[in-house]
Amino acid sequence: QVQLVESGGGLVQAGGSLKLSCTASESIFSRNMMGWYRQTPGKQRELVAGITSGGSTNYLDSVKGRFTISRDNAKNTVYLQMNGLKPEDTAVYYCNRVPNVYNNWGQGTQVTVSS
């Protein structure tokens, strides 16, 4: 089973930046579209950003212009650079395949943005 490990979250003030990383236990990124998802209590997990095997990206409207997804296939790692963070970005962030997610989600990484 693929193992996904997210890191890089933390507590920042509004307007600040964080860079999240997600490392997989095997080489999956080069042949799959990967994405960053986020979830807050009581809400469904939502896809924030995705990157295809060819490098094309797409973003949730609310993060366009602020977040950038990228990947390093050699390191089995996908990143999410988050700038201009807002309190509404507060959530647990996960990475996974898009759209057919792996059943075993990672533990996620908490991002908290204070106003």
Coordinates of C-alpha atoms in Angstrom, one line a residue:
Q1 CA 0.0 0.0 0.0
V2 CA 1.1 3.5 -0.8
Q3 CA 2.0 5.6 2.3
L4 CA 1.6 9.3 2.1
V5 CA 3.2 11.6 4.7
E6 CA 2.4 15.3 4.9
S7 CA 4.4 17.9 6.7
G8 CA 5.0 21.7 6.9
G9 CA 1.9 22.9 8.5
G10 CA 1.8 25.3 11.5
L11 CA 0.4 28.5 13.0
V12 CA 0.8 31.7 11.0
Q13 CA -0.7 35.1 11.0
A14 CA -3.0 36.2 8.2
G15 CA -0.9 37.2 5.2
G16 CA 1.8 34.8 6.0
S17 CA 3.2 31.8 4.1
L18 CA 3.7 28.1 4.5
K19 CA 5.1 25.4 2.3
L20 CA 3.6 21.9 2.7
S21 CA 5.3 18.7 1.5
C22 CA 3.9 15.3 0.8
T23 CA 6.2 12.3 0.3
A24 CA 5.0 8.9 -0.9
S25 CA 6.5 5.6 -0.1
E26 CA 6.8 4.7 -3.8
S27 CA 7.1 6.4 -7.2
I28 CA 3.5 7.3 -7.9
F29 CA 3.6 11.0 -8.8
S30 CA 5.0 10.6 -12.3
R31 CA 2.1 8.5 -13.5
N32 CA -0.8 10.0 -11.5
M33 CA -2.5 13.3 -11.1
M34 CA -1.9 14.4 -7.5
G35 CA -3.6 16.9 -5.3
W36 CA -3.8 18.7 -2.1
Y37 CA -7.1 18.4 -0.2
R38 CA -8.2 20.1 3.0
Q39 CA -10.8 19.4 5.6
T40 CA -12.3 21.4 8.5
P41 CA -14.5 19.9 11.2
G42 CA -18.0 19.2 10.1
K43 CA -17.2 19.8 6.4
Q44 CA -16.4 17.5 3.6
R45 CA -12.8 17.2 2.3
E46 CA -12.3 19.5 -0.7
L47 CA -9.7 19.5 -3.4
V48 CA -7.6 22.6 -3.2
A49 CA -5.0 22.1 -6.0
G50 CA -4.1 19.4 -8.4
I51 CA -1.1 18.7 -10.7
T52 CA -1.1 16.2 -13.6
S53 CA 1.7 13.9 -14.6
G54 CA 2.4 16.4 -17.4
G55 CA 2.7 19.3 -15.0
S56 CA -0.7 21.1 -15.6
T57 CA -2.2 22.5 -12.6
N58 CA -5.6 23.6 -11.4
Y59 CA -6.9 25.3 -8.2
L60 CA -9.9 25.9 -6.2
D61 CA -11.1 29.4 -7.0
S62 CA -10.6 30.7 -3.5
V63 CA -6.9 29.9 -3.6
K64 CA -6.0 31.0 -7.1
G65 CA -3.1 33.4 -7.2
R66 CA -2.1 32.5 -3.7
F67 CA -1.3 28.8 -3.7
T68 CA 1.1 27.0 -6.0
I69 CA 1.3 23.2 -6.4
S70 CA 4.5 21.5 -7.7
R71 CA 6.2 18.2 -7.5
D72 CA 9.6 16.5 -7.6
N73 CA 9.2 13.0 -9.1
A74 CA 12.8 12.1 -8.2
K75 CA 12.0 12.7 -4.5
N76 CA 8.4 11.3 -4.7
T77 CA 7.3 14.6 -3.2
V78 CA 4.5 17.1 -4.0
Y79 CA 4.5 20.6 -2.5
L80 CA 2.0 23.3 -1.9
Q81 CA 3.3 26.8 -1.5
M82 CA 0.7 28.9 0.3
N83 CA 1.1 32.7 0.3
G84 CA -1.3 35.3 1.5
L85 CA -2.9 33.0 3.9
K86 CA -6.3 33.8 5.3
P87 CA -8.2 32.6 8.4
E88 CA -10.5 30.6 6.1
D89 CA -7.6 28.6 4.9
T90 CA -7.4 27.0 8.4
A91 CA -7.8 23.2 8.0
V92 CA -6.0 19.9 8.0
Y93 CA -4.3 19.5 4.6
Y94 CA -3.8 16.1 2.9
C95 CA -2.3 14.9 -0.3
N96 CA -3.7 12.1 -2.4
R97 CA -4.3 11.0 -5.9
V98 CA -6.9 12.8 -8.1
P99 CA -9.6 11.7 -8.7
N100 CA -9.3 8.1 -7.5
V101 CA -7.9 8.6 -4.1
Y102 CA -5.9 6.0 -2.2
N103 CA -8.0 4.6 0.7
N104 CA -5.2 5.0 3.2
W105 CA -5.0 8.8 3.7
G106 CA -2.0 10.2 5.5
Q107 CA -2.3 11.9 8.9
G108 CA -2.5 15.3 7.3
T109 CA -0.8 18.5 8.5
Q110 CA -2.6 21.2 10.4
V111 CA -2.6 24.7 9.1
T112 CA -3.9 27.4 11.4
V113 CA -4.2 31.0 10.3
S114 CA -4.8 33.6 12.9
S115 CA -6.5 37.0 12.1

